[in-house]
Amino acid sequence: DDVSAGIQDTIAPVISILSPEENKIYQNSQIIPVNYQVSDNQSPVEKIQSQVMLDGINLSGNNIDLAFQNLGEYKLKIIATDEAGNKGEKEISFQAKTNAQAIIDNVNRYATLNLLKNKADKTVLISRIKLIQEIKELIKMIENSWFFNSKTKQKLIQALEEQTNWQLDWLVKYI
């Protein structure tokens, strides 16, 4: 007699998400591979059905291309169902943020994919972003400078921050 034949499987599959990493902050120019492992007490791995969802929407493919996603927090959920119908779930959160270099990388990528209206857009966008980077560096230099008194520092920094905001507003309107 096979004693195990009468035992009913009531244990859900176990899921381990390797990538993306829990609570990690990714730059929005990154392509994140979705990598996970599923195991079960009775069903072989090849018989376990898996579903991958990003913010409640089925994910097609094995990567998350953040260049085409909004900034902010995301939830990746894996649902695995074994042969007996037991469902296991695992959910992690991660964030997409940006910086000037990530934006430049995305502009270059969009140009390569012919997503920009014309070739001049790439040059214009990258030069404005680099200008904003240079203004931010200048602000840091002024903040750390002993040459200016605090009132002068404050006025210079305020003027440069206004210039940065103007450049950002211009970029938004241009795009």
Short mmCIF file of C-alpha atoms in Angstrom, two decimals:
data_model
loop_
_atom_site.label_atom_id
_atom_site.label_comp_id
_atom_site.label_asym_id
_atom_site.label_seq_id
_atom_site.Cartn_x
_atom_site.Cartn_y
_atom_site.Cartn_z
CA ASP A 1 0.00 0.00 0.00
CA ASP A 2 1.10 3.52 -0.79
CA VAL A 3 0.26 5.47 2.36
CA SER A 4 0.96 8.86 0.74
CA ALA A 5 -1.70 8.28 -1.93
CA GLY A 6 -4.47 9.12 0.55
CA ILE A 7 -2.84 12.30 1.85
CA GLN A 8 -4.43 15.46 0.51
CA ASP A 9 -2.18 18.37 -0.46
CA THR A 10 -3.28 21.45 1.49
CA ILE A 11 0.02 23.32 1.53
CA ALA A 12 0.48 26.28 -0.80
CA PRO A 13 3.61 26.77 -2.89
CA VAL A 14 6.40 28.88 -1.40
CA ILE A 15 7.63 31.87 -3.41
CA SER A 16 10.93 33.68 -3.10
CA ILE A 17 11.38 36.94 -5.08
CA LEU A 18 15.03 37.56 -5.93
CA SER A 19 14.55 40.59 -8.18
CA PRO A 20 13.43 43.31 -7.87
CA GLU A 21 14.69 43.66 -4.32
CA GLU A 22 12.29 44.52 -1.49
CA ASN A 23 12.19 48.27 -0.68
CA LYS A 24 15.03 49.06 -3.09
CA ILE A 25 15.10 52.38 -4.92
CA TYR A 26 15.80 52.01 -8.64
CA GLN A 27 16.61 54.74 -11.14
CA ASN A 28 13.91 55.08 -13.75
CA SER A 29 16.39 54.38 -16.54
CA GLN A 30 16.85 50.81 -15.33
CA ILE A 31 15.44 47.60 -16.72
CA ILE A 32 14.79 45.31 -13.76
CA PRO A 33 14.73 41.57 -14.36
CA VAL A 34 11.88 39.77 -12.60
CA ASN A 35 13.49 36.76 -10.99
CA TYR A 36 11.74 34.45 -8.53
CA GLN A 37 11.72 30.85 -7.36
CA VAL A 38 8.73 28.67 -6.55
CA SER A 39 8.73 25.41 -4.61
CA ASP A 40 6.03 23.09 -3.35
CA ASN A 41 5.84 20.17 -0.96
CA GLN A 42 4.32 17.85 -3.60
CA SER A 43 3.97 19.40 -7.06
CA PRO A 44 7.05 19.50 -9.28
CA VAL A 45 8.13 23.05 -10.19
CA GLU A 46 7.16 22.58 -13.86
CA LYS A 47 3.56 21.79 -12.81
CA ILE A 48 3.15 24.97 -10.74
CA GLN A 49 1.37 27.82 -12.52
CA SER A 50 2.71 31.29 -11.80
CA GLN A 51 1.23 34.73 -12.37
CA VAL A 52 3.31 37.92 -12.12
CA MET A 53 1.57 41.23 -11.46
CA LEU A 54 2.88 44.78 -11.26
CA ASP A 55 0.46 47.03 -9.37
CA GLY A 56 -2.38 44.60 -10.03
CA ILE A 57 -1.76 44.27 -13.78
CA ASN A 58 -0.41 41.09 -15.36
CA LEU A 59 3.20 41.56 -16.39
CA SER A 60 4.17 40.23 -19.78
CA GLY A 61 7.82 39.34 -20.16
CA ASN A 62 10.54 38.90 -17.59
CA ASN A 63 11.59 42.54 -17.18
CA ILE A 64 10.23 45.80 -15.82
CA ASP A 65 11.42 48.70 -17.98
CA LEU A 66 11.27 51.70 -15.67
CA ALA A 67 11.93 54.13 -18.53
CA PHE A 68 8.28 53.60 -19.49
CA GLN A 69 6.83 53.66 -15.97
CA ASN A 70 5.85 56.53 -13.69
CA LEU A 71 8.02 57.50 -10.75
CA GLY A 72 6.93 56.26 -7.34
CA GLU A 73 6.24 53.05 -5.46
CA TYR A 74 5.39 49.75 -7.11
CA LYS A 75 4.11 46.43 -5.83
CA LEU A 76 5.22 43.23 -7.52
CA LYS A 77 3.08 40.22 -6.68
CA ILE A 78 3.71 36.60 -7.61
CA ILE A 79 0.86 34.11 -7.32
CA ALA A 80 1.71 30.41 -7.64
CA THR A 81 -0.86 27.61 -7.84
CA ASP A 82 0.10 23.97 -7.37
CA GLU A 83 -1.58 20.90 -8.93
CA ALA A 84 -4.00 20.61 -5.99
CA GLY A 85 -5.17 24.22 -6.47
CA ASN A 86 -3.36 25.65 -3.43
CA LYS A 87 -2.33 29.27 -3.99
CA GLY A 88 0.72 30.94 -2.56
CA GLU A 89 1.35 34.67 -2.85
CA LYS A 90 4.36 36.87 -2.28
CA GLU A 91 4.39 40.64 -2.69
CA ILE A 92 7.26 43.10 -2.48
CA SER A 93 7.48 46.86 -2.90
CA PHE A 94 10.14 48.91 -4.65
CA GLN A 95 10.48 52.48 -5.86
CA ALA A 96 11.35 54.21 -9.10
CA LYS A 97 13.10 57.56 -8.71
CA THR A 98 15.10 59.69 -11.07
CA ASN A 99 18.04 61.99 -11.26
CA ALA A 100 19.63 64.02 -14.04
CA GLN A 101 21.77 61.15 -15.30
CA ALA A 102 18.77 58.79 -15.46
CA ILE A 103 16.85 61.39 -17.46
CA ILE A 104 19.78 61.82 -19.87
CA ASP A 105 20.02 58.02 -20.24
CA ASN A 106 16.28 57.87 -21.00
CA VAL A 107 16.46 60.69 -23.56
CA ASN A 108 19.29 58.85 -25.34
CA ARG A 109 17.28 55.65 -25.27
CA TYR A 110 14.10 57.33 -26.53
CA ALA A 111 16.13 58.82 -29.38
CA THR A 112 17.54 55.38 -30.25
CA LEU A 113 13.99 53.99 -30.30
CA ASN A 114 12.85 56.92 -32.52
CA LEU A 115 10.41 58.11 -29.86
CA LEU A 116 11.47 61.77 -30.07
CA LYS A 117 9.79 64.06 -32.61
CA ASN A 118 13.01 65.17 -34.22
CA LYS A 119 16.74 64.80 -33.75
CA ALA A 120 17.14 68.29 -32.27
CA ASP A 121 14.94 67.31 -29.30
CA LYS A 122 17.66 65.02 -27.94
CA THR A 123 20.28 67.78 -28.01
CA VAL A 124 17.94 70.40 -26.53
CA LEU A 125 16.73 68.15 -23.71
CA ILE A 126 20.19 66.88 -22.73
CA SER A 127 21.73 70.37 -22.79
CA ARG A 128 18.97 71.76 -20.53
CA ILE A 129 19.35 68.86 -18.10
CA LYS A 130 23.11 69.38 -17.99
CA LEU A 131 22.54 73.09 -17.35
CA ILE A 132 20.31 72.20 -14.38
CA GLN A 133 23.04 69.86 -13.10
CA GLU A 134 25.60 72.67 -13.34
CA ILE A 135 23.31 75.10 -11.48
CA LYS A 136 22.85 72.50 -8.70
CA GLU A 137 26.64 72.08 -8.45
CA LEU A 138 27.04 75.86 -8.26
CA ILE A 139 24.50 75.97 -5.40
CA LYS A 140 26.56 73.36 -3.50
CA MET A 141 29.73 75.37 -4.05
CA ILE A 142 28.09 78.54 -2.75
CA GLU A 143 26.67 76.71 0.29
CA ASN A 144 30.15 75.43 1.17
CA SER A 145 31.93 78.69 0.42
CA TRP A 146 33.40 80.84 3.18
CA PHE A 147 33.83 83.73 0.71
CA PHE A 148 30.20 84.95 0.86
CA ASN A 149 28.40 86.14 3.97
CA SER A 150 25.17 84.32 4.87
CA LYS A 151 22.86 87.01 3.43
CA THR A 152 24.68 87.00 0.08
CA LYS A 153 24.71 83.18 0.05
CA GLN A 154 20.97 83.14 0.67
CA LYS A 155 20.27 85.59 -2.18
CA LEU A 156 22.56 83.75 -4.62
CA ILE A 157 21.07 80.36 -3.75
CA GLN A 158 17.52 81.71 -4.05
CA ALA A 159 18.29 83.17 -7.50
CA LEU A 160 19.87 79.91 -8.67
CA GLU A 161 16.97 77.82 -7.34
CA GLU A 162 14.55 80.11 -9.21
CA GLN A 163 16.65 79.57 -12.35
CA THR A 164 16.51 75.79 -11.80
CA ASN A 165 12.72 75.90 -11.41
CA TRP A 166 12.43 78.03 -14.55
CA GLN A 167 14.55 75.51 -16.48
CA LEU A 168 12.43 72.62 -15.18
CA ASP A 169 9.20 74.42 -16.11
CA TRP A 170 10.63 75.07 -19.57
CA LEU A 171 11.51 71.37 -19.96
CA VAL A 172 8.02 70.29 -18.95
CA LYS A 173 6.45 72.66 -21.48
CA TYR A 174 8.90 71.57 -24.18
CA ILE A 175 8.12 67.91 -23.69
#
